[in-house]
Tab-separated table of C-alpha atoms in Angstrom:
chain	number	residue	atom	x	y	z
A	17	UNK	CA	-2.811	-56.142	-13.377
A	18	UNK	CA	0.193	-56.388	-16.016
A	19	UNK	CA	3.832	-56.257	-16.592
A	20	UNK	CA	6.017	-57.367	-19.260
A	21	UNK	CA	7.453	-60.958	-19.599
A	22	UNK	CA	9.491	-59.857	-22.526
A	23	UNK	CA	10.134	-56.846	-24.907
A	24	UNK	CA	6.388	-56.670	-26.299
A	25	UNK	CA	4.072	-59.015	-24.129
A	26	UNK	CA	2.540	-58.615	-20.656
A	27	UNK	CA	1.916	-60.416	-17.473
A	28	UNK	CA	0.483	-60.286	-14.097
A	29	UNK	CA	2.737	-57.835	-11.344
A	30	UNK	CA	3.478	-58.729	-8.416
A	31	UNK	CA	2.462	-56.505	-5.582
A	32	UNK	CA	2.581	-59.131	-2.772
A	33	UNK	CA	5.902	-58.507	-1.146
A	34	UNK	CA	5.611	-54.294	-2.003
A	35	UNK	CA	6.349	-51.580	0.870
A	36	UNK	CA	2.435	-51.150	1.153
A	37	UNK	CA	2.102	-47.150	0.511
A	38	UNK	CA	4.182	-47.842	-2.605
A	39	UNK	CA	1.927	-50.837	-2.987
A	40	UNK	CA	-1.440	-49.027	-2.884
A	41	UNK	CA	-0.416	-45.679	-5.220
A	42	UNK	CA	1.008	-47.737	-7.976
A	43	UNK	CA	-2.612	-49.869	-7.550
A	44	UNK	CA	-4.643	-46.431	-7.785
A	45	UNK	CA	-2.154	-45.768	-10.655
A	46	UNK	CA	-3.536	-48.519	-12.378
A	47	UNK	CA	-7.021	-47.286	-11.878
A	48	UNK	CA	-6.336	-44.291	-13.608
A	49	UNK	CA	-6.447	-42.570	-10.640
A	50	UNK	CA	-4.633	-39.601	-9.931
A	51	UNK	CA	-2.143	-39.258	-7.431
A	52	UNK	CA	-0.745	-36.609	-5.068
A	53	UNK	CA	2.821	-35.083	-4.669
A	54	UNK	CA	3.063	-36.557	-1.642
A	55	UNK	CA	2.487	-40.114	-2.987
A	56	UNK	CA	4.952	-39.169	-5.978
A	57	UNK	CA	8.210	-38.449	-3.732
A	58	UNK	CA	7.380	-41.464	-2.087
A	59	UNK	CA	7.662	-43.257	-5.496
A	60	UNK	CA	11.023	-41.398	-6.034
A	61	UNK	CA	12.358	-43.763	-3.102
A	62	UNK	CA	11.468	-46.778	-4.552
A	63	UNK	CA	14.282	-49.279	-4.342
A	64	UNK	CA	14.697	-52.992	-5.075
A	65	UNK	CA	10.972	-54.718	-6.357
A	66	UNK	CA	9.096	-51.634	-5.277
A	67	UNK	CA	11.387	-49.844	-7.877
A	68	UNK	CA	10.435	-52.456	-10.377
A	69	UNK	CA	6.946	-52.584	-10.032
A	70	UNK	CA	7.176	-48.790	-9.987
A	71	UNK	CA	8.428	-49.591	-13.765
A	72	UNK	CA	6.633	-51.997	-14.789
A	73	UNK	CA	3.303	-49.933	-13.632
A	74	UNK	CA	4.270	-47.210	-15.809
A	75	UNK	CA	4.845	-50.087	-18.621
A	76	UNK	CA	1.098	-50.814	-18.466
A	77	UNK	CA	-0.034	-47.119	-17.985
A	78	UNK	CA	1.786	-46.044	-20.983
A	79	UNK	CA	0.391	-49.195	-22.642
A	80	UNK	CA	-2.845	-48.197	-21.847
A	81	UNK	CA	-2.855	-44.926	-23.185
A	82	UNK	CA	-0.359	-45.025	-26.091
A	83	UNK	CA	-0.796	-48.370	-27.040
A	84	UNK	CA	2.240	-50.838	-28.325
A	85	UNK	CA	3.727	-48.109	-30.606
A	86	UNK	CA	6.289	-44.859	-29.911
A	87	UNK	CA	7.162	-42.054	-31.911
A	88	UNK	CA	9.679	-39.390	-33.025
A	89	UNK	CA	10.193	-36.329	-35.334
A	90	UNK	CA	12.716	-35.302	-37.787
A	91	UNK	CA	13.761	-32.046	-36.567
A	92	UNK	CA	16.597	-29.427	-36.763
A	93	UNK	CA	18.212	-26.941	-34.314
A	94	UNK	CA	18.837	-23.544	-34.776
A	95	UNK	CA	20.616	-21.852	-32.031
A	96	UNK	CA	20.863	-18.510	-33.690
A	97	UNK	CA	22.991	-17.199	-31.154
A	98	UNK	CA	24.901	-18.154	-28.081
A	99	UNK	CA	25.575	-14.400	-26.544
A	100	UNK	CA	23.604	-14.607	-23.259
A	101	UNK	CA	23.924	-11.940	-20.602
A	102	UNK	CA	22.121	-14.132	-17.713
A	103	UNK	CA	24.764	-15.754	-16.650
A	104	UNK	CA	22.585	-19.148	-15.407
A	105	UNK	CA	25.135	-21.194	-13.121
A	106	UNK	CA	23.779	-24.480	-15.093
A	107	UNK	CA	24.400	-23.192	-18.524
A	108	UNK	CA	28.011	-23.371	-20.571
A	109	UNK	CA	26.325	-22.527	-24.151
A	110	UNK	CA	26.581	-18.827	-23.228
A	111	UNK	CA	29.067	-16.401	-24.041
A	112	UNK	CA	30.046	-13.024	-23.567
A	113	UNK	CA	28.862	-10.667	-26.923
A	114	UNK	CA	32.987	-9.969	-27.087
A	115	UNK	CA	34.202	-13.823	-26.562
A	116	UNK	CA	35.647	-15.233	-29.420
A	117	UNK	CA	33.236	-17.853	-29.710
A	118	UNK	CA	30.699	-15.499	-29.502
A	119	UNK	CA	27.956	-16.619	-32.445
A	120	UNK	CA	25.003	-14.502	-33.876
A	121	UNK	CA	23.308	-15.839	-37.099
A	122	UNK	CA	21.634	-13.885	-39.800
A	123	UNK	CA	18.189	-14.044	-40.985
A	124	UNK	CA	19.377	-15.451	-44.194
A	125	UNK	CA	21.585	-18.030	-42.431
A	126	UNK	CA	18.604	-19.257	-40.123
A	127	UNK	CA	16.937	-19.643	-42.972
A	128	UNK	CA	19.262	-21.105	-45.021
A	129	UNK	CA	19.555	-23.897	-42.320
A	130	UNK	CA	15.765	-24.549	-42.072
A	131	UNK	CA	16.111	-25.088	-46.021
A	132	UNK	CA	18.966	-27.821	-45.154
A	133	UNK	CA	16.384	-29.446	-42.675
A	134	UNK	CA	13.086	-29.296	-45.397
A	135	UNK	CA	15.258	-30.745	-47.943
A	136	UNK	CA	16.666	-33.694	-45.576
A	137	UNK	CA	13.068	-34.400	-44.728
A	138	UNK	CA	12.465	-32.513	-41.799
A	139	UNK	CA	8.788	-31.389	-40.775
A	140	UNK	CA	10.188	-28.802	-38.344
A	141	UNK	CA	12.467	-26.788	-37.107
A	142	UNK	CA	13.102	-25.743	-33.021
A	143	UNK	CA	14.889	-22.156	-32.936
A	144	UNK	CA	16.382	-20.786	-29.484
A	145	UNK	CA	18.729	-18.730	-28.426
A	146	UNK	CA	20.764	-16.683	-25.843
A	147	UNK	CA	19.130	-13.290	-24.832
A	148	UNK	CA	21.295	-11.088	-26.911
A	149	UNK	CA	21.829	-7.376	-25.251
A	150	UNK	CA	21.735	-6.080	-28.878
A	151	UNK	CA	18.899	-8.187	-30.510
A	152	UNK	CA	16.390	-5.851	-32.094
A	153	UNK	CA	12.905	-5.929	-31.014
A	154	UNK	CA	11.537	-7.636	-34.053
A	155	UNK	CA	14.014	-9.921	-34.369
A	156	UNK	CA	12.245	-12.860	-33.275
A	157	UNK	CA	8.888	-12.232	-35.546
A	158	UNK	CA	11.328	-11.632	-38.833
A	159	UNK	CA	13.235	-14.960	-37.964
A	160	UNK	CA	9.321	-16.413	-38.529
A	161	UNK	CA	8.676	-14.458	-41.347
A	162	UNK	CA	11.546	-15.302	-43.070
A	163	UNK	CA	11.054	-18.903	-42.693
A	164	UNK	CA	7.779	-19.292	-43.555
A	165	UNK	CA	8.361	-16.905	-46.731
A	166	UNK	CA	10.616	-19.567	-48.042
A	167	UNK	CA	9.007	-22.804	-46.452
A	168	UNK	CA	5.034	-22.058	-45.435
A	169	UNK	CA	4.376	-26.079	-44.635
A	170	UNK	CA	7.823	-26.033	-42.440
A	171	UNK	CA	6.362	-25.725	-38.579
A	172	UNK	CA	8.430	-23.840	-36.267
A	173	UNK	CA	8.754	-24.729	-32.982
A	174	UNK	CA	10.643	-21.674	-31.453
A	175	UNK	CA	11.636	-19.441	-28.567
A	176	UNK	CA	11.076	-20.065	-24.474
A	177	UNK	CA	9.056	-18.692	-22.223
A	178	UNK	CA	12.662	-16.831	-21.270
A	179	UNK	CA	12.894	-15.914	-24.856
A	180	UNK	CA	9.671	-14.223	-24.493
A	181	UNK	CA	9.885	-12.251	-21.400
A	182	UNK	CA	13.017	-11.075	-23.282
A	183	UNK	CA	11.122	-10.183	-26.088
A	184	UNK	CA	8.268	-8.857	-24.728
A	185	UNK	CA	10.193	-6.468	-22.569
A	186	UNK	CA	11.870	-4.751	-25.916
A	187	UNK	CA	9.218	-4.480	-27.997
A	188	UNK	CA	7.367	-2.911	-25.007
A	189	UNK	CA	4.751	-5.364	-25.260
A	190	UNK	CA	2.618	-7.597	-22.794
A	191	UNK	CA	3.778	-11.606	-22.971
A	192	UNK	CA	0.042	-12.226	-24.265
A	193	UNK	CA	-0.124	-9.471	-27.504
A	194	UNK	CA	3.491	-10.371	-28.092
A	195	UNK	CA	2.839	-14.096	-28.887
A	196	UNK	CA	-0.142	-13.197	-30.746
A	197	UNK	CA	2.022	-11.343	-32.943
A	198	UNK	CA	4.546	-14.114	-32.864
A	199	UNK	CA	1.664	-16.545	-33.887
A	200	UNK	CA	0.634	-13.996	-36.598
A	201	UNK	CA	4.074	-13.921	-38.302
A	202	UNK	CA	4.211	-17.788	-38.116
A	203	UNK	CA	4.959	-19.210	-34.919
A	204	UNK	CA	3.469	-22.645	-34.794
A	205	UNK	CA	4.384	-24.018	-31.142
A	206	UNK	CA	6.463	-23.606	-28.178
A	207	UNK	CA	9.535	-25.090	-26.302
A	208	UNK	CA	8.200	-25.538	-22.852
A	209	UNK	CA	12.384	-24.828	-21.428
A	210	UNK	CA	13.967	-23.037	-18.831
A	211	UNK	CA	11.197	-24.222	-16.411
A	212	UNK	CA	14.274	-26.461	-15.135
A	213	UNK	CA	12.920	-26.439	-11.386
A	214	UNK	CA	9.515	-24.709	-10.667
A	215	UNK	CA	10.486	-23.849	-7.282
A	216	UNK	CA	11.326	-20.706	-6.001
A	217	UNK	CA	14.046	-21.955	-3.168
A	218	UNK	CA	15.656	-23.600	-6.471
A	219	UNK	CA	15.405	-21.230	-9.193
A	220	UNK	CA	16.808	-18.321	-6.591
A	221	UNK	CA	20.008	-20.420	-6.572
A	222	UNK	CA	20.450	-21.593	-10.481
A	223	UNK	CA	18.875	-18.478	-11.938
A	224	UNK	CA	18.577	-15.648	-9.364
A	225	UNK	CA	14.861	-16.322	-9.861
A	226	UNK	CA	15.137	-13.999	-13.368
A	227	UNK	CA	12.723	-15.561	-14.884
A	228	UNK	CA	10.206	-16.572	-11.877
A	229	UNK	CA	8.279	-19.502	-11.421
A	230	UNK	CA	5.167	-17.081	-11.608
A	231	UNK	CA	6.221	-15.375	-14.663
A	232	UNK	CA	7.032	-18.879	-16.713
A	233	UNK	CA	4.141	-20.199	-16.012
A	234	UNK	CA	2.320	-16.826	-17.142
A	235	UNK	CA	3.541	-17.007	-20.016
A	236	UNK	CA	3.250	-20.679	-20.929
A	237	UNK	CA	-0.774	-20.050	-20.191
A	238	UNK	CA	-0.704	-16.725	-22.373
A	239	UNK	CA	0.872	-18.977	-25.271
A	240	UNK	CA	-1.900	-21.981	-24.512
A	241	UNK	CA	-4.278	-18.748	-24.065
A	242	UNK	CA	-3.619	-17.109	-28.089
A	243	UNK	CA	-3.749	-20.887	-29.276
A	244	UNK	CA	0.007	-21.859	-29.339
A	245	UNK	CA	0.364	-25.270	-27.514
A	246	UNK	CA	3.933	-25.953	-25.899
A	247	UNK	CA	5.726	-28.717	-24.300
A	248	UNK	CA	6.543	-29.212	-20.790
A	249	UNK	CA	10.459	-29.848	-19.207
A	250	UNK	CA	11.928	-30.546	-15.971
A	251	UNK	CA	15.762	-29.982	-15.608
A	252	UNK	CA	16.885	-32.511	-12.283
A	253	UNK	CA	19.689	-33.569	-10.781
A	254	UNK	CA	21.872	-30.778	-9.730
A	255	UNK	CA	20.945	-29.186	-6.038
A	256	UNK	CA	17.311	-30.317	-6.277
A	257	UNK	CA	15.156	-33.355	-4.189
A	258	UNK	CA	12.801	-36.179	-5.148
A	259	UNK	CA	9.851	-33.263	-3.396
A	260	UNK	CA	10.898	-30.741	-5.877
A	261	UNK	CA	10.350	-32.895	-8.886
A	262	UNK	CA	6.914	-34.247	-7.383
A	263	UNK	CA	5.373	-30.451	-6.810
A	264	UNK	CA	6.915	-29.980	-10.066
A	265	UNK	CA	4.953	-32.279	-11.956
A	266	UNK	CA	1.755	-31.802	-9.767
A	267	UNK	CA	1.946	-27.954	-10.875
A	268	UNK	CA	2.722	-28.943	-14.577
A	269	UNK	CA	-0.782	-31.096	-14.096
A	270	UNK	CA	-2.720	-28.147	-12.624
A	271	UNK	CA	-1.810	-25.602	-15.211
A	272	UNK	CA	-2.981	-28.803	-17.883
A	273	UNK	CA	-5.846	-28.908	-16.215
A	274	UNK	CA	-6.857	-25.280	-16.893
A	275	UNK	CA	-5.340	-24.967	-20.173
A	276	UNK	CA	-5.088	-28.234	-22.246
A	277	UNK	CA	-1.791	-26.353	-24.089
A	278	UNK	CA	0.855	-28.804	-23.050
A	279	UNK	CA	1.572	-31.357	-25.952
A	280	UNK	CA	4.746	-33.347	-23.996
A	281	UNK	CA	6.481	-34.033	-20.806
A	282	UNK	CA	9.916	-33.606	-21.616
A	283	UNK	CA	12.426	-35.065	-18.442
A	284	UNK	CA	15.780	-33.281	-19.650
A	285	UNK	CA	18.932	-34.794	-16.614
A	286	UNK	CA	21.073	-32.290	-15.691
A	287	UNK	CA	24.553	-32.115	-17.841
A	288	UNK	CA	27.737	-31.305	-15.122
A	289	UNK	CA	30.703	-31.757	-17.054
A	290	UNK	CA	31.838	-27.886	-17.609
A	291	UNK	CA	28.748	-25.972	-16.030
A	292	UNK	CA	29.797	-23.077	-13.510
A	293	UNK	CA	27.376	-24.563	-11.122
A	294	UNK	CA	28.889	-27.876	-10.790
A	295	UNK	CA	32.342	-27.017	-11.067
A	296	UNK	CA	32.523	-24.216	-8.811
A	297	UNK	CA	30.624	-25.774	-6.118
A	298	UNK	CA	32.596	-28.827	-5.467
A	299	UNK	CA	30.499	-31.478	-3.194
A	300	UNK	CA	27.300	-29.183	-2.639
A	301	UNK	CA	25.976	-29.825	-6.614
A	302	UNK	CA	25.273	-33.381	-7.799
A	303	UNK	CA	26.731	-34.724	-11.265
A	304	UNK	CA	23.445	-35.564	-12.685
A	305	UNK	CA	20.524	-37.850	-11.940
A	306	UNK	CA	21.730	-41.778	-11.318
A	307	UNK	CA	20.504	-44.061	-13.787
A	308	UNK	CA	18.177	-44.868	-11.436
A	309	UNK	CA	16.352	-41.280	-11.397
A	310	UNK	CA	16.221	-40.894	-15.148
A	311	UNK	CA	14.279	-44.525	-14.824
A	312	UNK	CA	11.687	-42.735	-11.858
A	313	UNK	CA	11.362	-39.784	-13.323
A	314	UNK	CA	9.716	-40.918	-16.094
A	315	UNK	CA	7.813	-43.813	-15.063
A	316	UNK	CA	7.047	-41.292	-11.869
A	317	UNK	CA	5.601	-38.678	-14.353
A	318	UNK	CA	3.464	-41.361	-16.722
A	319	UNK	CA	1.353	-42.013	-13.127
A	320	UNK	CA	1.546	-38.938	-12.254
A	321	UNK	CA	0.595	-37.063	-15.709
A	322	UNK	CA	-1.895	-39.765	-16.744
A	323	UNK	CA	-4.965	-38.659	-18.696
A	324	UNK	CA	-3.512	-35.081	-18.852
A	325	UNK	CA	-0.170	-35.123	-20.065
A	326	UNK	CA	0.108	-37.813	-22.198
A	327	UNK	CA	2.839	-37.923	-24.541
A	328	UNK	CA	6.733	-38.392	-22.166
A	329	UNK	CA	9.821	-38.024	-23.939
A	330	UNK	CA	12.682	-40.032	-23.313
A	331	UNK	CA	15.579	-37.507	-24.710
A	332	UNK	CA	18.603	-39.648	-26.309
A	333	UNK	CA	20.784	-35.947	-26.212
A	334	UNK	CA	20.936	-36.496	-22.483
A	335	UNK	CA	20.979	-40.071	-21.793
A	336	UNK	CA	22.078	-42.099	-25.076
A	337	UNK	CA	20.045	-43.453	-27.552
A	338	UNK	CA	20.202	-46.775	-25.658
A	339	UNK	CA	18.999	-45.721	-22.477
A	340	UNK	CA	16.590	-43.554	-24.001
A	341	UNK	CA	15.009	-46.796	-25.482
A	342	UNK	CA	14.741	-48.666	-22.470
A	343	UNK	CA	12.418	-45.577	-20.992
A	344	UNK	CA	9.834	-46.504	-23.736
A	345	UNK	CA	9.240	-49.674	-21.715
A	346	UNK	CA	9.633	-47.726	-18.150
A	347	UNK	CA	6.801	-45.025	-19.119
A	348	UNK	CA	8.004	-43.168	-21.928
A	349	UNK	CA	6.378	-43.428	-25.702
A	350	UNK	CA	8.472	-41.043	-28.002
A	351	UNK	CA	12.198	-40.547	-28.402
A	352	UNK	CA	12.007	-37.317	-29.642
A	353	UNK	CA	13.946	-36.024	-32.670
A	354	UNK	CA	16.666	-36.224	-34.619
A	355	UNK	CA	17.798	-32.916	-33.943
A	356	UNK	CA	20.657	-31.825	-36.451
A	357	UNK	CA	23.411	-29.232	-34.951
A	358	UNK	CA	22.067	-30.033	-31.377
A	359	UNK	CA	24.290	-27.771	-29.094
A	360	UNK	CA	23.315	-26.779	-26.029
A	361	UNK	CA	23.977	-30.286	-24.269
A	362	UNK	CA	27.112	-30.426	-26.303
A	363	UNK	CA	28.176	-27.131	-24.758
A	364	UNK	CA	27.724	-28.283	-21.409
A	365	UNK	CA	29.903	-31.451	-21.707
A	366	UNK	CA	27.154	-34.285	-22.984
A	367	UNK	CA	28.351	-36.969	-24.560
A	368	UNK	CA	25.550	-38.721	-26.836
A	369	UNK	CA	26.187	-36.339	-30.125
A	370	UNK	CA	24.183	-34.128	-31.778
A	371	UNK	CA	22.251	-36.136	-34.625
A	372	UNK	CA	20.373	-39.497	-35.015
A	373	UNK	CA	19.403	-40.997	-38.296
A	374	UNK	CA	15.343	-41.453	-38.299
A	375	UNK	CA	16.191	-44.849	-39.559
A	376	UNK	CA	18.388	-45.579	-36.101
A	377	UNK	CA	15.186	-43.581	-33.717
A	378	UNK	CA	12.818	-46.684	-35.442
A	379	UNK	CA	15.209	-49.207	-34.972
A	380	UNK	CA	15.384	-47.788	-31.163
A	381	UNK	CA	11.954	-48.209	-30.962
A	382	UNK	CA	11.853	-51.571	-32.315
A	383	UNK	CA	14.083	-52.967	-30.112
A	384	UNK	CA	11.731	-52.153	-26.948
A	385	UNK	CA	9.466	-54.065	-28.910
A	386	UNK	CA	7.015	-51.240	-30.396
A	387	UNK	CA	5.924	-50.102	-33.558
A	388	UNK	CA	7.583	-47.014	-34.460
A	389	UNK	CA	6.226	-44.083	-36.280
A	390	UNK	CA	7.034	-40.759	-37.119
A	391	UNK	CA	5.025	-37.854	-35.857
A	392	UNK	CA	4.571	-34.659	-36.341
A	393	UNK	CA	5.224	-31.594	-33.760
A	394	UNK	CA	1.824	-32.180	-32.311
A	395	UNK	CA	1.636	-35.730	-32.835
A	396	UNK	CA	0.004	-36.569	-35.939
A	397	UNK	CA	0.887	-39.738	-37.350
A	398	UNK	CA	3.390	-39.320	-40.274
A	399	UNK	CA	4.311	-42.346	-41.438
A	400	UNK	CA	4.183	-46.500	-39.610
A	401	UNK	CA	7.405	-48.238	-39.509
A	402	UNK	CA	5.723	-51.422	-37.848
A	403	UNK	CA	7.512	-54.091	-35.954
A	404	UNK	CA	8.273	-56.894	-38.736
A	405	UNK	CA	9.916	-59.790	-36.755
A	406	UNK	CA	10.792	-61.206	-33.166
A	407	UNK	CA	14.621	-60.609	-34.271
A	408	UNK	CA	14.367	-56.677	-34.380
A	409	UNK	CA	13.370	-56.921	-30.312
A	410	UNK	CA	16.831	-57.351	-28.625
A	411	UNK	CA	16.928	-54.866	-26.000
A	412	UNK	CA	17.791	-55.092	-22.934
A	413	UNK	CA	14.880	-54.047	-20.456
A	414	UNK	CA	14.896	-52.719	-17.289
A	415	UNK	CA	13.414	-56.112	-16.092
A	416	UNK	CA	16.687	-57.509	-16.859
A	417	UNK	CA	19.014	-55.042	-16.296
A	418	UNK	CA	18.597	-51.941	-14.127
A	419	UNK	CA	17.990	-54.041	-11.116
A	420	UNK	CA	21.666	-54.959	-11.273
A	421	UNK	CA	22.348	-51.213	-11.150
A	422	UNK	CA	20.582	-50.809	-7.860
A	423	UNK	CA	23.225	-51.699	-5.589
A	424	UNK	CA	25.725	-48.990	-7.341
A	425	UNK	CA	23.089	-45.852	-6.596
């Protein structure tokens, strides 16, 4: 049974002095064996050296399956508009259709900025947006047509499982012949967002349940269903509990199970700084996940996920690029994407910009002691950026340094 001794070897873990349930999931863990919900929130109280070994299992699960290597994409943003009439506590990228700010781009604009993203080297674009009272129905299948008119090899990842109830519902159509007409005029894949908590208790309270737990995951099956695979996301750390996340990510598994359409497990921490729910709930809403959560979550859902959802992301939008790197030894094996115009998080208050060079995602990746490589949407190997030398690994891991943070959670 293995750990890491430094930022690319492994060696024997420690289980000896372990709280023993802890003790005994993280060694069925290790057998590839799956593990309940139950057994999961009990993880997400892992302090002290059951938190570590909790990490360093995940280490050696993602290991096993991903091998010494992690990945990214070059991608682009499009938020072609930010006029939302939902009103989701958690969100500040929405505005009123009359606010000043208010922002609604043309078809030749969004394609205009996929252009900028081909040229800069970019193998896809992700396109979202606010649910616009005045969007025409066929808005979202001549943003794809327009695209691929101009760039046929570009692959565009686009619109939510929101974004297609919304859709759906004007064009009069069911989710399932909707996205087969979506797929028709070009769609290529699916964000797997605004599942932030798959809980009904929860979503009543961030969303007014208006897009149901039922209903998203509906739709995410109709999209796996007409052949469009999607990623996966949790949104934590607001008014939600270690129990949440766990039947979370057992219902994420079960729906994998029956479809095989999830490419990505996609932790996103919740952003406080200027969010209605946050700031007009003062003491009842939590500023975030602690260091120490964004650390469980995803070495929680590698054990969890294992042989079904395979691929975690470790987003640098919401935690920093350095943090972010320290996941891909704590569970995680891809960084995600340079992004370009990334605005959402920025909206909300986050801190950690809205662009990374490719060259700084490898060097990232390097420094937790990996190869690097570039993938594609649905992880195809692009292009190898290997490790070269001993000097490129000088992160700092978890090993070394999140055990100091444990006193401070």
């Amino acid at each position: 049974m293995l750990s890491r001794n430094d930022n690319s070897k492994v060696t024997p873990i420690q289980f000896g002095r372990l709280n023993p349930e802890i003790r005994d999931t993280l060694k069925q863990a290790l057998e590839g064996k799956e593990i309940s919900a139950k057994q999961a929130t009990t993880l997400f109280s892992a302090q002290g050296q059951d938190y570590q070994a909790l990490l360093n299992v995940a280490d050696q699960v993602r290991q096993n399956l991903c091998g010494d290597k992690a990945s990214f994409v070059i991608t682009r943003n499009i938020n072609f508009t930010n006029v939302c009439y939902m009103g989701c506590k958690f969100c500040n990228f929405a505005k009123p259709i009359k606010h000043e700010d208010a922002e609604f781009l043309s078809l030749e604009e969004i394609s205009n900025r996929a252009q900028e993203a081909w040229d800069r080297g970019a193998t896809e674009v992700c396109i979202q947006g606010g649910l616009h009272p005045k969007m025409s129905a066929d808005f979202y299948r001549n943003i794809l047509l327009t695209i691929k008119a101009r760039l046929p090899k570009l692959h565009i990842h686009a619109f939510s499982p929101f974004e297609i109830w919304y859709g759906a519902r004007r064009a009069k159509m069911s989710h399932k012949a909707f996205l087969q007409d979506l797929k028709f005029c070009g769609l290529d894949s699916m964000p797997g967002t605004a599942a932030e908590i798959l809980d009904v208790e929860i979503r009543e309270q961030l969303t007014k349940n208006k897009l149901s737990t039922e209903d998203w995951i509906s739709i995410v099956k109709a999209a796996h269903e007409v052949g469009i695979k999607t990623t996966s996301t949790i949104m934590y750390g607001h008014i939600d509990q270690p129990h949440h996340w766990a039947n979370h990510l057992e219902l994420l598994r079960n729906t994998q199970k029956e479809t095989g359409g999830f490419t990505e497990f996609v932790p996103l921490g919740f952003v406080h700084y200027k969010t209605k729910l946050y700031n007009d709930n003062p003491g009842q809403v939590r500023p975030g996940p602690t260091r120490n959560e964004h650390f469980k979550m995803h070495a929680v859902a590698r054990l969890m996920l294992q042989g079904q959802i395979n691929n975690i992301q470790a987003s640098w939008v919401k935690m920093g690029s350095d943090v972010a790197a320290q996941m891909l030894r704590s569970g995680a094996n891809d960084l995600g994407g340079t992004l370009m115009n990334e605005s959402i998080s920025r909206a909300a208050g986050g801190e950690h910009g809205q662009e990374i060079e490719p060259q700084d995602l490898v060097k990232f990746i390097h420094s937790a002691g990996l190869d690097a490589f570039q993938r594609s949407t649905l992880y195809r190997n692009v292009h190898d950026y290997p490790l070269q030398t001993k000097a490129e690994t000088s992160l700092i891991l978890p090993s070394q340094e999140i055990i100091r943070c444990e006193a401070a959670v």
